[in-house]
């Protein structure tokens, strides 16, 4: 497959200056889409990113927003620490409590972020809550959006602490969440200084319920007074946005009236603590179920105009289901019984949210969501997804195959998956080779702000390996090959022991690594440090003579990009031919794919500890040219231009 975006080719005939100018000119042409769209439509280009493994969506949206795109992220049902903005940009300290806990349930409220706050364009939590928040946000309902934002935050806090007590810090609940916490849980809560619920809210709910359903009189008839009718009319005028609204309102209000009736029967004094909470919760639930469902999108985007009419769309979905049923893979029993239900029902609730945007970008297998909603302006984003997943005989593999094969645009971010691209039969004009989401300016600013951070000029040479320890069992996409650096160190130690290995103590197989280190007699050369925040990692990169990444996947990852952007030498596995094709020029790292090669690279660093050859500086320059934020957004804009052609 030939490269689809580098117009100047591998550039072996051009010097570095010509290469840089050619790429900058191409970037400028692609980025014109942003200003042209704004000028012609009177608003920014709107992109929704769905999914956020390893913060790829967050990083993409962040750099897109810097360049004028109104990008939002929908990260549903996923709280992993490396899928949270706090991990990327929060001012975390080394040893922070969030870093030392369950990485799938980070407790950001027990961690000092030094005033940093999560941006409101990044929505994370249960899919239903995420959808409700985006509906309110995009509909211009600011108060409702704020309340849903608080509910999302409270849900995340409760999830983080669902494993039980985690010490005194875990008991802290921010002031702005205490009322919702009181309302959401029966009995005692973390916030014990509860106050009686305002009777005004009970009074308001009562009048609205009576206005719609009527109040029971002495003659067993239901009647209303003028205040009931005015309250209900005002509320229903806001809530009614479709033919089903009235029926849904009556059903929800019936439950509300039962709470009112129970409160009156039992007496406020005797039952206020539990029933007041129940009543208020019922009232708020009523508002959410009816009002949120019918909040109008203030302004639809190009996605709405790209969708087929209902009849055509129904035929398209049935055709797709026929394709799914006839998929040649021998799926396991669970996937067979569940596939049509999941494929059709899971994407459906997202439909109304999608209409607001111009482009939908689905990460991993989340391209299924726009595809099954009839969206034509969508992209599938690969971040290791295509290595093995599309060829697995399960539901995930099936969804991955059909999503990427039918996507109008596919972003491939790993050079080693090019064989998978051909195996899936993806059309060349739909495939865009895209560097990983990355903001080189952030790294450059950190480097400029800390000139004091540099490797020691004397003493042992420091090799820092931050990679997760996982090298024996599991999917190759997860393996790091940590044993390669350990065995290579043993080879080097036969000639000199004037070096030190620094490992981060995290991963499934830390114990295996420690056993191997002891077996090879390297314990005195190894230092273990705890899990680090981003900026602590960067500090360790800068004071190391070289950073060692991984040896399984022959492609660059997050550790590699950050290392090179900071001007530090990198030892890692890479396929020189594939990366030259992918980026336009091979990155100047110290390539090593086995023990012998890694040992040779380590000796090279030991012989030139201060990098007199300038390998680190060359890597930083390569990142500025081939992996800059402008380059990444420009390549996405090129794909967006194709999707939006004729729509604006």
Coordinates of C-alpha atoms in Angstrom, one line a residue:
X1 CA 0.0 0.0 0.0
X2 CA 1.4 3.4 -0.9
X3 CA 1.3 6.3 1.5
X4 CA -1.7 8.5 1.1
X5 CA -0.8 11.8 2.6
X6 CA 2.9 12.5 2.2
X7 CA 2.9 14.3 -1.1
X8 CA 6.7 14.6 -1.2
X9 CA 7.2 10.8 -0.8
X10 CA 10.0 9.3 1.3
X11 CA 12.1 12.4 0.4
X12 CA 15.5 10.7 0.0
X13 CA 16.3 13.3 -2.7
X14 CA 15.5 16.2 -0.5
X15 CA 17.6 17.7 2.3
X16 CA 16.0 18.2 5.8
X17 CA 15.2 21.9 5.2
X18 CA 13.3 21.1 2.0
X19 CA 11.5 18.3 3.7
X20 CA 10.4 20.6 6.5
X21 CA 9.2 23.3 4.2
X22 CA 7.2 20.8 2.0
X23 CA 5.4 19.4 5.0
X24 CA 4.7 22.8 6.5
X25 CA 3.1 23.9 3.2
X26 CA 1.0 20.8 3.1
X27 CA -0.1 21.4 6.7
X28 CA -1.2 24.9 5.8
X29 CA -3.3 23.8 2.9
X30 CA -5.1 21.2 5.0
X31 CA -5.7 23.5 8.0
X32 CA -7.4 26.1 5.8
X33 CA -10.5 23.9 6.2
X34 CA -10.9 25.3 9.8
X35 CA -11.0 29.0 8.8
X36 CA -13.0 28.4 5.6
X37 CA -15.7 26.4 7.5
X38 CA -15.9 29.2 10.1
X39 CA -16.2 31.9 7.5
X40 CA -18.8 30.2 5.4
X41 CA -21.0 28.8 8.2
X42 CA -20.5 31.4 10.9
X43 CA -19.5 28.8 13.5
X44 CA -16.6 26.4 14.2
X45 CA -16.2 23.0 12.8
X46 CA -17.7 20.5 15.3
X47 CA -16.2 17.1 15.9
X48 CA -17.2 14.5 18.5
X49 CA -14.6 11.9 19.6
X50 CA -16.1 8.7 21.1
X51 CA -13.8 6.5 23.2
X52 CA -10.6 7.5 25.0
X53 CA -8.2 4.6 25.6
X54 CA -4.8 6.0 26.6
X55 CA -6.2 9.5 26.3
X56 CA -6.0 9.5 22.5
X57 CA -9.3 11.2 22.1
X58 CA -8.6 13.7 24.8
X59 CA -5.2 14.6 23.3
X60 CA -6.7 14.9 19.8
X61 CA -9.5 17.1 20.9
X62 CA -7.1 19.2 23.0
X63 CA -4.9 20.1 20.0
X64 CA -7.8 20.4 17.7
X65 CA -9.4 23.0 20.0
X66 CA -6.1 25.0 20.0
X67 CA -6.3 25.3 16.3
X68 CA -10.0 26.3 16.2
X69 CA -12.1 23.1 16.0
X70 CA -14.9 22.8 18.5
X71 CA -14.0 19.2 19.6
X72 CA -15.9 17.3 22.3
X73 CA -15.0 13.9 23.8
X74 CA -17.5 11.2 24.9
X75 CA -15.7 8.7 27.1
X76 CA -18.4 6.3 28.3
X77 CA -18.2 3.4 30.8
X78 CA -14.4 3.8 31.2
X79 CA -12.5 5.3 34.1
X80 CA -9.0 3.9 33.7
X81 CA -6.4 6.3 35.0
X82 CA -4.7 6.7 31.6
X83 CA -8.1 7.5 30.1
X84 CA -8.6 10.6 32.3
X85 CA -7.5 14.2 31.6
X86 CA -6.1 14.4 35.1
X87 CA -3.5 11.8 34.1
X88 CA -2.4 13.9 31.1
X89 CA -2.6 17.5 32.4
X90 CA -3.4 17.4 36.1
X91 CA -0.7 18.8 38.4
X92 CA -0.2 15.4 40.1
X93 CA 2.7 14.9 42.6
X94 CA 4.9 11.9 42.8
X95 CA 3.4 9.4 45.2
X96 CA -0.1 10.9 44.7
X97 CA -2.9 8.8 46.2
X98 CA -4.7 8.4 42.8
X99 CA -1.6 6.9 41.3
X100 CA -1.2 4.2 44.0
X101 CA -4.8 2.9 43.9
X102 CA -6.8 0.8 41.5
X103 CA -5.9 2.2 38.1
X104 CA -9.4 1.4 36.9
X105 CA -10.9 3.5 39.7
X106 CA -8.6 6.6 40.3
X107 CA -9.8 8.8 43.1
X108 CA -9.0 12.3 41.9
X109 CA -10.9 13.9 44.8
X110 CA -8.3 12.4 47.3
X111 CA -5.5 13.9 45.2
X112 CA -4.3 17.5 45.0
X113 CA -4.5 18.8 41.4
X114 CA -3.4 22.3 42.5
X115 CA -6.5 23.9 41.1
X116 CA -6.5 22.2 37.7
X117 CA -10.1 21.3 36.6
X118 CA -11.4 18.9 34.0
X119 CA -12.6 20.8 30.9
X120 CA -16.4 20.7 30.3
X121 CA -15.9 19.4 26.7
X122 CA -14.6 16.1 28.1
X123 CA -17.6 14.0 29.3
X124 CA -16.9 10.7 31.1
X125 CA -19.1 8.3 32.9
X126 CA -22.1 6.0 32.3
X127 CA -23.3 6.3 28.7
X128 CA -26.8 7.4 29.7
X129 CA -25.4 10.3 31.8
X130 CA -22.9 11.3 29.1
X131 CA -25.7 11.5 26.5
X132 CA -27.9 13.5 28.8
X133 CA -25.1 16.0 29.6
X134 CA -24.2 16.5 25.9
X135 CA -27.9 16.9 25.0
X136 CA -28.3 19.7 27.6
X137 CA -24.9 21.3 26.7
X138 CA -25.5 21.3 23.0
X139 CA -29.1 22.4 23.5
X140 CA -28.0 25.5 25.4
X141 CA -29.6 24.4 28.7
X142 CA -26.8 25.7 30.9
X143 CA -28.4 25.0 34.3
X144 CA -29.4 21.5 33.3
X145 CA -26.0 20.8 31.8
X146 CA -24.3 22.0 35.1
X147 CA -26.5 19.7 37.2
X148 CA -25.7 16.7 34.9
X149 CA -22.0 17.6 35.1
X150 CA -22.3 17.4 38.9
X151 CA -24.1 14.0 38.6
X152 CA -21.3 12.7 36.3
X153 CA -18.7 13.8 38.9
X154 CA -20.6 12.3 41.8
X155 CA -21.0 9.0 39.8
X156 CA -17.2 8.9 39.2
X157 CA -16.5 9.6 42.8
X158 CA -18.8 6.8 44.0
X159 CA -17.2 4.4 41.5
X160 CA -13.7 5.3 42.7
X161 CA -14.7 4.6 46.3
X162 CA -16.9 1.6 45.7
X163 CA -14.2 -0.8 46.9
X164 CA -14.6 0.4 50.5
X165 CA -12.7 2.7 52.8
X166 CA -9.4 4.0 51.5
X167 CA -8.3 6.1 54.5
X168 CA -9.1 9.5 55.8
X169 CA -8.5 11.4 52.5
X170 CA -11.0 9.2 50.7
X171 CA -13.7 10.6 53.1
X172 CA -13.3 14.1 51.7
X173 CA -16.3 15.1 49.5
X174 CA -16.2 18.5 47.7
X175 CA -18.8 20.9 48.9
X176 CA -20.5 21.2 45.5
X177 CA -21.3 17.4 45.6
X178 CA -22.6 17.1 49.1
X179 CA -26.3 17.7 48.4
X180 CA -26.3 15.3 45.5
X181 CA -24.6 12.7 47.7
X182 CA -27.2 13.2 50.4
X183 CA -30.0 12.9 47.8
X184 CA -28.6 9.8 46.1
X185 CA -28.1 7.4 49.0
X186 CA -30.3 6.0 51.7
X187 CA -29.2 6.0 55.3
X188 CA -25.9 7.4 56.4
X189 CA -23.5 8.8 53.8
X190 CA -19.9 10.2 53.7
X191 CA -21.4 13.6 54.5
X192 CA -23.1 13.2 57.8
X193 CA -24.0 16.8 58.7
X194 CA -27.3 16.6 56.7
X195 CA -29.9 19.3 56.8
X196 CA -33.6 18.9 56.3
X197 CA -34.5 19.1 52.6
X198 CA -36.1 22.4 51.6
X199 CA -39.9 22.1 51.7
X200 CA -40.1 24.4 48.7
X201 CA -38.9 21.6 46.5
X202 CA -41.6 19.3 47.9
X203 CA -44.2 22.0 47.5
X204 CA -43.2 22.6 43.9
X205 CA -43.3 18.9 43.0
X206 CA -46.7 18.6 44.6
X207 CA -48.3 21.4 42.6
X208 CA -46.8 20.1 39.3
X209 CA -48.1 16.6 39.9
X210 CA -51.5 17.7 41.0
X211 CA -51.7 20.0 37.9
X212 CA -51.2 17.2 35.5
X213 CA -53.0 14.3 37.4
X214 CA -55.4 16.2 39.6
X215 CA -55.7 16.1 43.4
X216 CA -58.0 13.7 45.2
X217 CA -61.0 15.5 46.7
X218 CA -63.5 14.4 49.4
X219 CA -65.8 13.1 46.7
X220 CA -63.2 10.7 45.4
X221 CA -62.8 12.9 42.3
X222 CA -59.6 14.4 41.0
X223 CA -59.7 18.2 40.6
X224 CA -57.2 21.0 40.3
X225 CA -57.0 24.6 41.5
X226 CA -55.6 27.6 39.6
X227 CA -52.1 27.2 41.1
X228 CA -52.0 23.5 40.2
X229 CA -53.0 24.3 36.6
X230 CA -50.5 27.2 36.2
X231 CA -47.6 25.2 37.6
X232 CA -48.3 22.2 35.4
X233 CA -49.0 24.2 32.3
X234 CA -45.7 26.1 32.6
X235 CA -43.8 22.9 33.3
X236 CA -45.4 20.9 30.4
X237 CA -44.8 23.7 28.0
X238 CA -41.1 23.3 28.6
X239 CA -41.2 19.5 28.8
X240 CA -43.4 18.7 25.8
X241 CA -41.2 18.2 22.7
X242 CA -42.9 15.2 21.0
X243 CA -46.1 13.2 20.8
X244 CA -45.0 10.8 23.6
X245 CA -44.2 13.5 26.1
X246 CA -47.6 13.8 27.7
X247 CA -48.0 10.1 28.3
X248 CA -44.5 9.9 29.7
X249 CA -45.1 12.9 31.9
X250 CA -48.3 11.3 33.3
X251 CA -46.6 8.0 34.0
X252 CA -43.6 9.7 35.8
X253 CA -45.9 12.0 37.7
X254 CA -48.0 9.1 38.9
X255 CA -45.0 7.8 40.8
X256 CA -44.3 11.3 42.1
X257 CA -47.9 11.7 43.4
X258 CA -47.5 8.4 45.3
X259 CA -44.5 9.9 47.1
X260 CA -46.5 13.0 47.9
X261 CA -49.5 10.9 49.2
X262 CA -47.1 8.8 51.3
X263 CA -45.5 11.8 52.8
X264 CA -48.8 13.3 53.8
X265 CA -50.1 10.0 55.2
X266 CA -47.0 9.3 57.3
X267 CA -46.4 12.8 58.6
X268 CA -43.5 15.0 57.7
X269 CA -41.9 14.8 61.1
X270 CA -41.9 11.0 61.3
X271 CA -40.8 10.4 57.7
X272 CA -39.1 13.5 56.4
X273 CA -35.6 12.1 56.4
X274 CA -36.3 9.2 54.0
X275 CA -39.4 10.4 52.1
X276 CA -38.1 13.9 51.5
X277 CA -35.1 12.4 49.8
X278 CA -37.2 9.9 47.9
X279 CA -39.7 12.7 46.8
X280 CA -37.0 15.0 45.7
X281 CA -35.2 12.2 43.8
X282 CA -38.5 11.2 42.1
X283 CA -39.1 14.8 41.1
X284 CA -35.6 15.2 39.7
X285 CA -35.9 11.9 37.9
X286 CA -39.2 13.0 36.4
X287 CA -37.5 16.2 35.1
X288 CA -34.6 14.1 33.6
X289 CA -36.8 11.5 32.0
X290 CA -39.1 13.9 30.3
X291 CA -37.4 17.2 29.9
X292 CA -33.9 15.9 29.0
X293 CA -35.3 13.5 26.4
X294 CA -37.0 16.4 24.5
X295 CA -34.4 19.1 24.8
X296 CA -34.0 20.3 21.2
X297 CA -30.6 20.4 19.7
X298 CA -30.0 24.1 19.2
X299 CA -28.4 23.7 15.8
X300 CA -27.8 20.5 13.9
X301 CA -24.5 20.0 12.1
X302 CA -23.4 18.3 8.9
X303 CA -24.0 14.9 10.4
X304 CA -27.7 15.5 10.4
X305 CA -27.6 16.5 6.7
X306 CA -25.5 13.5 5.7
X307 CA -27.9 10.9 7.2
X308 CA -30.3 8.9 5.0
X309 CA -34.1 9.3 5.2
X310 CA -35.7 6.8 7.6
X311 CA -36.8 4.3 4.9
X312 CA -33.4 4.2 3.2
X313 CA -31.7 4.0 6.6
X314 CA -33.8 1.0 7.6
X315 CA -32.8 -0.8 4.4
X316 CA -29.2 0.1 5.0
X317 CA -29.3 -1.4 8.5
X318 CA -31.0 -4.5 7.3
X319 CA -28.4 -5.0 4.6
X320 CA -25.7 -4.5 7.2
X321 CA -27.4 -7.1 9.5
X322 CA -27.4 -9.6 6.6
X323 CA -23.7 -9.0 6.2
X324 CA -23.2 -9.6 9.9
X325 CA -25.2 -12.8 9.9
X326 CA -23.2 -14.1 7.0
X327 CA -19.8 -13.2 8.4
X328 CA -17.6 -16.2 7.8
X329 CA -15.9 -16.2 11.2
X330 CA -16.9 -19.0 13.6
X331 CA -18.0 -16.9 16.5
X332 CA -18.3 -18.3 20.0
X333 CA -21.7 -19.2 21.3
X334 CA -22.1 -16.1 23.5
X335 CA -21.2 -13.8 20.6
X336 CA -23.7 -15.5 18.3
X337 CA -26.6 -15.1 20.6
X338 CA -25.8 -11.5 21.5
X339 CA -24.4 -10.0 18.3
X340 CA -27.6 -8.6 16.7
X341 CA -29.0 -7.3 19.9
X342 CA -25.8 -5.4 20.7
X343 CA -25.1 -4.2 17.2
X344 CA -28.6 -2.7 16.9
X345 CA -29.4 -1.5 20.5
X346 CA -26.1 -0.3 21.8
X347 CA -25.7 2.6 19.3
X348 CA -29.3 3.7 19.3
X349 CA -29.4 6.1 22.4
X350 CA -26.5 8.1 20.9
X351 CA -28.4 9.3 17.8
X352 CA -29.7 12.6 19.0
X353 CA -26.3 13.6 20.3
X354 CA -24.6 12.8 17.0
X355 CA -26.8 15.2 15.1
X356 CA -25.1 18.3 16.6
X357 CA -21.7 17.6 15.1
X358 CA -20.1 17.7 11.6
X359 CA -17.8 14.7 12.0
X360 CA -17.8 11.8 14.4
X361 CA -14.5 10.1 15.2
X362 CA -14.9 6.6 16.8
X363 CA -11.8 5.1 18.6
X364 CA -11.1 1.3 18.6
X365 CA -14.5 -0.2 17.8
X366 CA -16.7 2.8 18.6
X367 CA -17.1 3.6 14.9
X368 CA -20.0 1.2 15.3
X369 CA -22.0 4.0 17.0
X370 CA -22.2 6.5 14.1
X371 CA -22.3 3.7 11.5
X372 CA -25.4 2.1 13.0
X373 CA -27.1 5.5 13.3
X374 CA -26.8 6.1 9.6
X375 CA -24.0 8.7 9.9
X376 CA -21.9 9.2 6.7
X377 CA -19.4 11.6 8.2
X378 CA -17.5 9.3 10.5
X379 CA -14.0 8.0 10.9
X380 CA -12.5 5.0 12.7
X381 CA -9.4 5.6 14.7
X382 CA -6.9 2.8 15.2
X383 CA -4.5 2.8 18.2
X384 CA -3.3 -0.8 18.1
X385 CA -6.8 -1.9 17.3
X386 CA -6.0 -3.7 14.0
X387 CA -3.1 -5.9 15.2
X388 CA -5.2 -8.9 16.3
X389 CA -8.7 -7.8 17.2
X390 CA -10.4 -7.8 13.8
X391 CA -9.3 -11.4 13.2
X392 CA -10.7 -12.8 16.5
X393 CA -13.7 -15.0 16.4
X394 CA -15.8 -13.0 18.9
X395 CA -18.2 -10.1 18.9
X396 CA -15.5 -7.5 19.4
X397 CA -13.6 -8.9 16.4
X398 CA -16.8 -8.8 14.3
X399 CA -17.6 -5.2 15.2
X400 CA -14.0 -4.1 14.6
X401 CA -14.0 -5.7 11.1
X402 CA -17.3 -4.3 9.9
X403 CA -16.7 -0.8 11.4
X404 CA -13.3 -0.3 9.8
X405 CA -14.3 -1.9 6.5
X406 CA -17.3 0.3 6.1
X407 CA -15.8 3.5 7.5
X408 CA -15.5 6.4 5.0
X409 CA -12.2 7.3 6.6
X410 CA -9.8 5.3 8.7
X411 CA -6.9 6.8 10.8
X412 CA -4.0 4.3 11.2
X413 CA -1.6 5.4 14.0
X414 CA 0.7 2.4 14.2
X415 CA 3.1 1.6 11.3
X416 CA 3.2 -2.1 12.3
X417 CA -0.5 -2.7 11.4
X418 CA 0.0 -1.9 7.7
X419 CA -0.2 -5.7 6.9
X420 CA -3.6 -5.8 8.8
X421 CA -4.8 -2.9 6.7
X422 CA -4.2 -4.9 3.5
X423 CA -5.6 -8.1 5.0
X424 CA -8.9 -6.3 5.8
X425 CA -9.0 -4.9 2.3
X426 CA -9.3 -1.3 3.3
X427 CA -9.4 1.0 0.3
X428 CA -6.3 3.2 -0.1
X429 CA -8.2 6.4 -0.6
X430 CA -10.0 6.0 2.8
X431 CA -6.8 5.2 4.8
X432 CA -4.9 8.1 6.4
X433 CA -1.6 7.4 8.2
X434 CA -1.7 9.6 11.2
X435 CA 0.8 10.1 14.0
X436 CA -0.5 9.4 17.5
X437 CA -2.4 12.2 19.2
X438 CA 0.4 14.3 20.7
X439 CA 1.1 17.9 21.6
X440 CA 4.7 18.6 21.0
X441 CA 4.3 22.2 22.1
X442 CA 3.5 21.0 25.7
X443 CA 6.7 19.0 25.8
X444 CA 8.8 21.8 24.3
X445 CA 7.4 24.3 26.9
X446 CA 8.3 21.8 29.7
X447 CA 11.8 21.4 28.3
X448 CA 12.3 25.1 28.0
X449 CA 11.0 25.7 31.5
X450 CA 13.5 23.2 33.0
X451 CA 17.0 23.7 31.6
X452 CA 18.4 22.4 34.8
X453 CA 17.2 18.9 34.0
X454 CA 20.0 17.0 32.4
X455 CA 21.9 13.7 32.8
X456 CA 24.7 13.6 35.3
X457 CA 28.1 14.3 33.8
X458 CA 29.8 11.7 36.0
X459 CA 29.0 8.4 37.7
X460 CA 27.0 5.5 36.2
X461 CA 25.1 5.9 32.9
X462 CA 21.4 5.9 33.6
X463 CA 18.9 3.9 31.5
X464 CA 15.3 4.6 32.4
X465 CA 12.6 2.1 31.4
X466 CA 9.1 3.3 32.3
X467 CA 7.3 0.6 30.4
X468 CA 4.7 -1.6 32.1
X469 CA 6.1 -5.0 33.2
X470 CA 4.3 -7.4 31.0
X471 CA 6.5 -9.8 29.0
X472 CA 5.4 -13.4 29.5
X473 CA 1.7 -13.9 29.0
X474 CA -1.1 -12.3 27.0
X475 CA -1.9 -10.5 23.7
X476 CA 1.1 -9.2 21.9
X477 CA -0.4 -5.7 21.8
X478 CA 0.1 -5.6 25.6
X479 CA 3.5 -7.2 25.9
X480 CA 6.6 -5.0 26.3
X481 CA 9.5 -7.4 26.2
X482 CA 10.9 -6.1 29.5
X483 CA 13.2 -9.2 29.7
X484 CA 15.1 -8.0 26.6
X485 CA 16.5 -5.0 28.4
X486 CA 17.3 -7.1 31.5
X487 CA 19.1 -9.8 29.5
X488 CA 20.9 -7.1 27.5
X489 CA 22.1 -5.5 30.7
X490 CA 23.5 -8.8 31.8
X491 CA 25.5 -8.9 28.5
X492 CA 26.8 -5.4 29.0
X493 CA 27.7 -6.1 32.6
X494 CA 30.2 -8.7 31.5
X495 CA 32.4 -5.8 30.2
X496 CA 31.3 -2.9 32.5
X497 CA 29.0 -2.3 35.5
X498 CA 29.2 1.4 35.2
X499 CA 25.5 1.9 34.5
X500 CA 22.2 1.8 36.3
X501 CA 18.7 0.6 35.2
X502 CA 15.7 2.4 36.6
X503 CA 12.4 0.6 36.4
X504 CA 8.8 1.7 37.3
X505 CA 7.2 -0.8 39.6
X506 CA 4.0 -1.4 37.8
X507 CA 2.5 -4.1 35.6
X508 CA 1.3 -7.7 35.9
X509 CA 4.7 -9.3 35.9
X510 CA 6.9 -7.1 38.1
X511 CA 7.7 -10.2 40.3
X512 CA 8.8 -12.1 37.2
X513 CA 11.2 -9.2 36.3
X514 CA 12.6 -9.1 39.8
X515 CA 13.2 -12.8 39.7
X516 CA 15.1 -12.6 36.4
X517 CA 17.1 -9.6 37.6
X518 CA 18.2 -11.6 40.7
X519 CA 18.9 -14.7 38.7
X520 CA 21.2 -12.7 36.4
X521 CA 23.0 -11.0 39.2
X522 CA 21.9 -7.5 38.4
X523 CA 20.2 -6.5 41.6
X524 CA 22.9 -4.0 42.6
X525 CA 22.4 -2.2 39.1
X526 CA 18.7 -1.8 39.3
X527 CA 16.5 0.8 41.0
X528 CA 12.7 0.5 41.3
X529 CA 10.6 3.7 41.6
X530 CA 6.7 4.0 42.1
X531 CA 4.2 4.9 39.4
X532 CA 4.7 8.5 38.3
X533 CA 2.6 11.3 37.0
X534 CA 3.2 12.6 33.5
X535 CA 5.4 15.5 34.6
X536 CA 7.4 13.3 36.9
X537 CA 8.0 10.9 34.0
X538 CA 9.3 13.8 31.9
X539 CA 11.7 14.8 34.6
X540 CA 13.1 11.3 34.7
X541 CA 13.4 11.2 30.9
X542 CA 15.4 14.4 31.0
X543 CA 17.9 13.3 33.7
X544 CA 18.5 9.9 32.0
X545 CA 21.2 9.3 29.4
X546 CA 18.7 7.1 27.4
X547 CA 15.1 5.9 27.7
X548 CA 14.3 2.3 26.9
X549 CA 10.8 1.6 25.8
X550 CA 9.6 -1.8 24.4
X551 CA 10.8 -4.7 22.1
X552 CA 7.6 -6.5 20.9
X553 CA 5.7 -4.1 18.6
X554 CA 8.0 -2.6 15.9
X555 CA 6.4 0.9 16.1
X556 CA 6.6 4.1 18.1
X557 CA 4.3 4.6 21.1
X558 CA 3.6 7.3 23.7
X559 CA 6.9 6.8 25.6
X560 CA 8.9 7.1 22.4
X561 CA 7.2 10.3 21.2
X562 CA 7.6 12.0 24.6
X563 CA 11.3 10.9 24.9
X564 CA 12.2 12.2 21.5
X565 CA 10.3 15.4 21.8
X566 CA 12.3 16.1 25.0
X567 CA 15.5 15.6 23.1
X568 CA 16.5 12.4 24.9
X569 CA 17.9 9.3 23.1
X570 CA 15.4 6.4 22.7
X571 CA 16.1 2.6 22.6
X572 CA 13.1 0.7 21.2
X573 CA 12.0 -1.8 18.6
X574 CA 11.1 -0.2 15.2
X575 CA 10.6 -1.3 11.6
X576 CA 12.7 1.2 9.7
X577 CA 11.1 0.5 6.3
X578 CA 7.5 0.8 7.7
X579 CA 8.1 3.9 9.7
X580 CA 9.9 5.6 6.7
X581 CA 6.8 4.8 4.6
X582 CA 4.4 5.9 7.4
X583 CA 5.9 9.2 8.4
X584 CA 7.9 10.1 5.3
X585 CA 11.3 9.7 7.0
X586 CA 12.6 7.2 9.6
X587 CA 12.8 8.6 13.1
X588 CA 16.4 8.9 14.4
X589 CA 16.2 6.6 17.4
X590 CA 18.5 3.7 18.6
X591 CA 16.6 0.8 17.0
X592 CA 16.8 -2.6 18.8
X593 CA 14.6 -5.6 18.4
X594 CA 16.4 -8.3 20.4
X595 CA 18.9 -8.8 23.2
X596 CA 22.1 -8.5 21.1
X597 CA 20.9 -5.2 19.4
X598 CA 19.8 -3.8 22.7
X599 CA 23.1 -4.6 24.3
X600 CA 24.9 -2.9 21.4
X601 CA 22.8 0.3 21.8
X602 CA 23.4 0.4 25.5
X603 CA 27.2 0.2 24.8
X604 CA 26.8 3.0 22.3
X605 CA 25.3 5.2 25.0
X606 CA 27.8 4.2 27.6
X607 CA 30.6 5.2 25.2
X608 CA 29.0 8.6 24.5
X609 CA 27.2 9.5 27.7
X610 CA 26.8 13.2 26.9
X611 CA 25.4 12.5 23.4
X612 CA 28.1 14.4 21.5
X613 CA 26.7 13.0 18.3
X614 CA 23.5 14.9 18.9
X615 CA 21.1 11.9 18.5
X616 CA 18.7 13.4 21.1
X617 CA 18.5 16.8 19.3
X618 CA 17.9 15.1 16.0
X619 CA 15.0 13.2 17.5
X620 CA 13.5 16.5 18.8
X621 CA 13.8 18.1 15.4
X622 CA 12.2 15.0 13.7
X623 CA 9.2 15.3 16.1
X624 CA 8.7 19.0 15.3
X625 CA 8.6 18.2 11.6
X626 CA 6.9 14.8 11.3
X627 CA 4.9 14.6 14.5
X628 CA 3.8 18.1 15.5
X629 CA 0.4 19.1 16.7
X630 CA -0.1 21.0 13.5
X631 CA 0.8 17.9 11.4
X632 CA -1.6 15.7 13.3
X633 CA -4.6 18.1 13.0
X634 CA -3.8 18.9 9.4
X635 CA -3.9 15.2 8.4
X636 CA -7.3 14.8 10.2
X637 CA -8.6 17.9 8.4
X638 CA -7.6 16.4 5.1
X639 CA -9.9 13.4 5.9
X640 CA -12.6 15.7 7.2
X641 CA -12.5 17.7 3.9
X642 CA -13.3 14.5 2.0
X643 CA -16.2 13.6 4.3
X644 CA -17.7 17.1 4.3
X645 CA -17.5 17.7 0.5
X646 CA -20.6 19.5 -0.8
X647 CA -22.2 19.8 2.7
X648 CA -21.3 23.3 3.7

